[in-house]
Amino acid sequence: MGIKQNLKVWDNNATYLDENGVTVTRKIPRELPPAPWKLLGLLTWRSWVFWFVGLAAWIADGYDFNAVNLVATNIAAQYNVDLTHVTLSITLTLLFRALGAAIFGLASDMYGRKWVMAVNMWILAALQVATAYAGSFRGFIGVRAVFGIAMGGIWGLSAAMALENMPVEARGIFGGLLQNGYGMGYILAAMVNIVAVPATNQGYKMIFFVGAGYTALVAVIVMCIPESAIFIHAANELKDTRSAAKRVSLFWHDARLVSRQYWKMFLYSVLFCSAYNWMSHATQDIYPSYVKVQKGFTSRQASLATITGQCGAIIGGTTAGYYSQFFGRRLTSIACVVVAFLFIRSSRCRTASALSSRARSSCK
């Protein structure tokens, strides 16, 4: 009954296990969220630190992944391959994300957020440098596949560190702001592509060097902050299971219980996130190459169009995240999908200004 109840658009239903282990579904009244400035006062200094670190890590992830998208035509020319072969690296990166999410997610639950995230960021920085120095196209593909594993760990670690220490009332707007870090990273990469890439003799490789430097900086910052307070609290409750063998045994015991109780909702969430990822990556990953090859944009124009679109994404993510506290995550998601669908036709626009706005219904 839980999933069917939760599929109702307006009803704000919550399904959970009560203290007796019985599945209960009840309707939660909708309440207008507090004013944004009031939400700011709910955060402690630790909440701010954890959130900013999570945001910085997610910005690095957005930058590092989309760097290839912005210079895909340059990479194709460098290795003398067709552009479609370069997009294979994007596919492999996303394909291996799931493996990385599982590896780093399990490690963070067992050993903490801080050091697992630091290791993850250092690996990501090293792979950015390796991307720039790949001696062959086969080597480039291999590096980006391994990069996908490292990339897969970032979102789970960032979200856990940023939001598990956040007051519940503030999670809507700060969750939206956190998600916008991906767009911020894309914008940062596009700006580097406009300013730094043409100005140096390193060419397109400069975008990867800058990304490696920023990612390494985030890794250093992560190493300097305290461990997540929520993880420390959970660890203190399990002092009698500090040995590695006991912790692993307890973890898999809990994992089996969760799998039996929530497998339907887990499957639903996977399918839901898969659809969202298909929407986002299908429209933005090859967008710079699309406008350069199909629309005749220069590299600068393509980067500016990308920046414009990502600025819209940041505004939408913040606004939708805030109002989802009242309308609910489900109804807000449906509304955003419908609005995005209405703008598909604008991809036929021929001019840079019209195409980047994604809002000119008169384009032929």
CSV table of C-alpha atoms in Angstrom, one decimal, residues 118-294:
chain,number,residue,atom,x,y,z
A,118,ALA,CA,39.2,12.9,1.2
A,119,VAL,CA,40.5,9.8,-0.5
A,120,ASN,CA,37.8,10.0,-3.1
A,121,MET,CA,38.7,13.6,-3.9
A,122,TRP,CA,42.4,12.8,-4.2
A,123,ILE,CA,41.7,10.0,-6.6
A,124,LEU,CA,39.5,12.3,-8.7
A,125,ALA,CA,42.2,14.9,-8.9
A,126,ALA,CA,44.8,12.4,-10.0
A,127,LEU,CA,42.5,11.1,-12.7
A,128,GLN,CA,41.9,14.6,-14.1
A,129,VAL,CA,45.7,14.9,-14.6
A,130,ALA,CA,45.8,11.4,-16.1
A,131,THR,CA,43.0,12.5,-18.5
A,132,ALA,CA,45.1,15.4,-19.8
A,133,TYR,CA,48.2,13.2,-20.3
A,134,ALA,CA,46.5,10.1,-21.8
A,135,GLY,CA,48.9,9.0,-24.6
A,136,SER,CA,46.3,7.3,-26.7
A,137,PHE,CA,42.6,7.3,-27.2
A,138,ARG,CA,42.4,3.8,-25.7
A,139,GLY,CA,44.2,5.1,-22.6
A,140,PHE,CA,41.9,8.1,-22.5
A,141,ILE,CA,38.8,5.8,-22.5
A,142,GLY,CA,40.3,3.7,-19.7
A,143,VAL,CA,41.1,6.7,-17.6
A,144,ARG,CA,37.5,8.0,-17.9
A,145,ALA,CA,36.1,4.6,-17.1
A,146,VAL,CA,38.1,4.6,-13.8
A,147,PHE,CA,37.1,8.2,-13.3
A,148,GLY,CA,33.5,7.1,-13.3
A,149,ILE,CA,34.1,4.9,-10.3
A,150,ALA,CA,35.7,7.8,-8.4
A,151,MET,CA,32.9,10.2,-9.5
A,152,GLY,CA,30.2,7.8,-8.3
A,153,GLY,CA,31.2,8.2,-4.7
A,154,ILE,CA,31.0,12.0,-4.6
A,155,TRP,CA,27.3,12.7,-4.6
A,156,GLY,CA,26.4,10.2,-1.8
A,157,LEU,CA,29.3,11.4,0.4
A,158,SER,CA,28.5,15.1,-0.3
A,159,ALA,CA,24.7,14.7,0.4
A,160,ALA,CA,25.3,12.6,3.5
A,161,MET,CA,27.8,15.1,5.0
A,162,ALA,CA,25.8,18.2,4.0
A,163,LEU,CA,22.3,17.1,4.8
A,164,GLU,CA,22.5,14.6,7.6
A,165,ASN,CA,23.8,17.4,9.9
A,166,MET,CA,21.1,19.8,8.7
A,167,PRO,CA,17.9,20.7,10.6
A,168,VAL,CA,14.9,19.0,8.9
A,169,GLU,CA,13.1,22.3,8.2
A,170,ALA,CA,16.1,23.6,6.2
A,171,ARG,CA,16.7,20.5,4.1
A,172,GLY,CA,14.4,21.5,1.3
A,173,ILE,CA,16.1,24.7,0.3
A,174,PHE,CA,19.6,23.6,1.3
A,175,GLY,CA,19.1,20.3,-0.6
A,176,GLY,CA,18.2,22.3,-3.7
A,177,LEU,CA,21.2,24.6,-3.2
A,178,LEU,CA,23.4,21.5,-2.8
A,179,GLN,CA,22.2,20.0,-6.0
A,180,ASN,CA,23.0,23.3,-7.8
A,181,GLY,CA,26.7,22.6,-7.0
A,182,TYR,CA,26.7,20.4,-10.1
A,183,GLY,CA,25.6,23.3,-12.3
A,184,MET,CA,28.1,25.6,-10.5
A,185,GLY,CA,30.8,23.2,-11.5
A,186,TYR,CA,29.6,23.1,-15.1
A,187,ILE,CA,29.6,27.0,-15.1
A,188,LEU,CA,33.1,27.1,-13.7
A,189,ALA,CA,34.4,24.6,-16.3
A,190,ALA,CA,32.7,26.7,-19.1
A,191,MET,CA,34.4,29.9,-17.8
A,192,VAL,CA,37.8,28.2,-17.7
A,193,ASN,CA,37.1,27.0,-21.3
A,194,ILE,CA,36.4,30.6,-22.3
A,195,VAL,CA,39.3,32.3,-20.5
A,196,ALA,CA,42.1,29.9,-19.7
A,197,VAL,CA,42.1,27.4,-22.5
A,198,PRO,CA,42.6,29.9,-25.4
A,199,ALA,CA,45.2,31.9,-23.4
A,200,THR,CA,47.7,29.1,-22.7
A,201,ASN,CA,49.8,26.8,-24.8
A,202,GLN,CA,48.4,23.8,-23.0
A,203,GLY,CA,45.2,24.1,-25.1
A,204,TYR,CA,42.2,22.0,-23.9
A,205,LYS,CA,44.4,20.2,-21.3
A,206,MET,CA,44.3,23.4,-19.1
A,207,ILE,CA,40.6,22.7,-18.2
A,208,PHE,CA,41.7,19.4,-16.7
A,209,PHE,CA,44.7,20.9,-14.8
A,210,VAL,CA,42.4,23.6,-13.2
A,211,GLY,CA,39.9,20.9,-12.3
A,212,ALA,CA,42.6,18.8,-10.7
A,213,GLY,CA,43.9,21.8,-8.7
A,214,TYR,CA,40.4,22.7,-7.4
A,215,THR,CA,39.6,19.1,-6.5
A,216,ALA,CA,42.8,18.7,-4.6
A,217,LEU,CA,42.1,21.9,-2.7
A,218,VAL,CA,38.7,20.4,-1.6
A,219,ALA,CA,40.4,17.2,-0.5
A,220,VAL,CA,42.7,19.3,1.7
A,221,ILE,CA,39.8,21.1,3.2
A,222,VAL,CA,37.9,17.9,3.9
A,223,MET,CA,41.0,16.6,5.8
A,224,CYS,CA,40.9,19.7,8.0
A,225,ILE,CA,37.2,19.5,9.1
A,226,PRO,CA,35.8,17.3,11.9
A,227,GLU,CA,34.0,14.0,11.2
A,228,SER,CA,30.2,14.1,10.6
A,229,ALA,CA,28.4,14.5,14.0
A,230,ILE,CA,25.7,12.0,13.0
A,231,PHE,CA,28.3,9.3,12.1
A,232,ILE,CA,30.2,9.9,15.4
A,233,HIS,CA,26.9,9.6,17.4
A,234,ALA,CA,26.1,6.3,15.6
A,235,ALA,CA,29.6,5.0,16.2
A,236,ASN,CA,29.3,5.8,19.9
A,237,GLU,CA,26.2,3.8,20.2
A,238,LEU,CA,28.1,0.8,18.8
A,239,LYS,CA,31.2,0.8,21.0
A,240,ASP,CA,30.9,-2.9,21.7
A,241,THR,CA,31.3,-3.6,18.0
A,242,ARG,CA,34.5,-1.6,17.2
A,243,SER,CA,36.4,-4.6,15.7
A,244,ALA,CA,36.4,-4.7,12.0
A,245,ALA,CA,34.8,-8.1,11.8
A,246,LYS,CA,32.0,-7.2,14.1
A,247,ARG,CA,31.3,-4.0,12.3
A,248,VAL,CA,31.2,-5.8,8.9
A,249,SER,CA,28.9,-8.5,10.3
A,250,LEU,CA,26.5,-5.9,11.8
A,251,PHE,CA,26.5,-3.9,8.7
A,252,TRP,CA,25.5,-6.8,6.5
A,253,HIS,CA,22.9,-7.8,9.0
A,254,ASP,CA,21.3,-4.4,8.8
A,255,ALA,CA,21.6,-4.3,5.0
A,256,ARG,CA,19.6,-7.6,4.8
A,257,LEU,CA,16.9,-6.2,7.0
A,258,VAL,CA,16.7,-3.0,5.0
A,259,SER,CA,16.6,-5.0,1.7
A,260,ARG,CA,13.7,-7.1,2.9
A,261,GLN,CA,11.7,-4.2,4.3
A,262,TYR,CA,12.3,-1.5,1.7
A,263,TRP,CA,13.2,-3.3,-1.6
A,264,LYS,CA,10.1,-2.0,-3.4
A,265,MET,CA,10.7,1.6,-2.5
A,266,PHE,CA,14.4,1.1,-3.3
A,267,LEU,CA,13.6,-0.2,-6.7
A,268,TYR,CA,11.1,2.7,-7.3
A,269,SER,CA,13.8,5.2,-6.2
A,270,VAL,CA,16.4,3.7,-8.6
A,271,LEU,CA,14.0,3.9,-11.5
A,272,PHE,CA,13.0,7.4,-10.6
A,273,CYS,CA,16.6,8.6,-10.4
A,274,SER,CA,17.5,6.7,-13.6
A,275,ALA,CA,14.8,8.7,-15.4
A,276,TYR,CA,16.0,12.0,-14.0
A,277,ASN,CA,19.6,11.2,-14.9
A,278,TRP,CA,18.5,10.3,-18.4
A,279,MET,CA,16.7,13.6,-18.7
A,280,SER,CA,19.7,15.7,-17.5
A,281,HIS,CA,22.6,13.8,-19.1
A,282,ALA,CA,20.8,13.3,-22.4
A,283,THR,CA,20.2,17.1,-22.7
A,284,GLN,CA,23.4,18.6,-21.2
A,285,ASP,CA,26.3,16.2,-21.7
A,286,ILE,CA,26.6,16.6,-25.5
A,287,TYR,CA,25.0,20.0,-25.6
A,288,PRO,CA,28.2,22.0,-26.2
A,289,SER,CA,29.2,19.6,-29.1
A,290,TYR,CA,25.6,19.7,-30.4
A,291,VAL,CA,25.6,23.5,-30.8
A,292,LYS,CA,29.1,23.6,-32.2
A,293,VAL,CA,28.5,20.9,-34.8
A,294,GLN,CA,24.8,21.3,-35.6
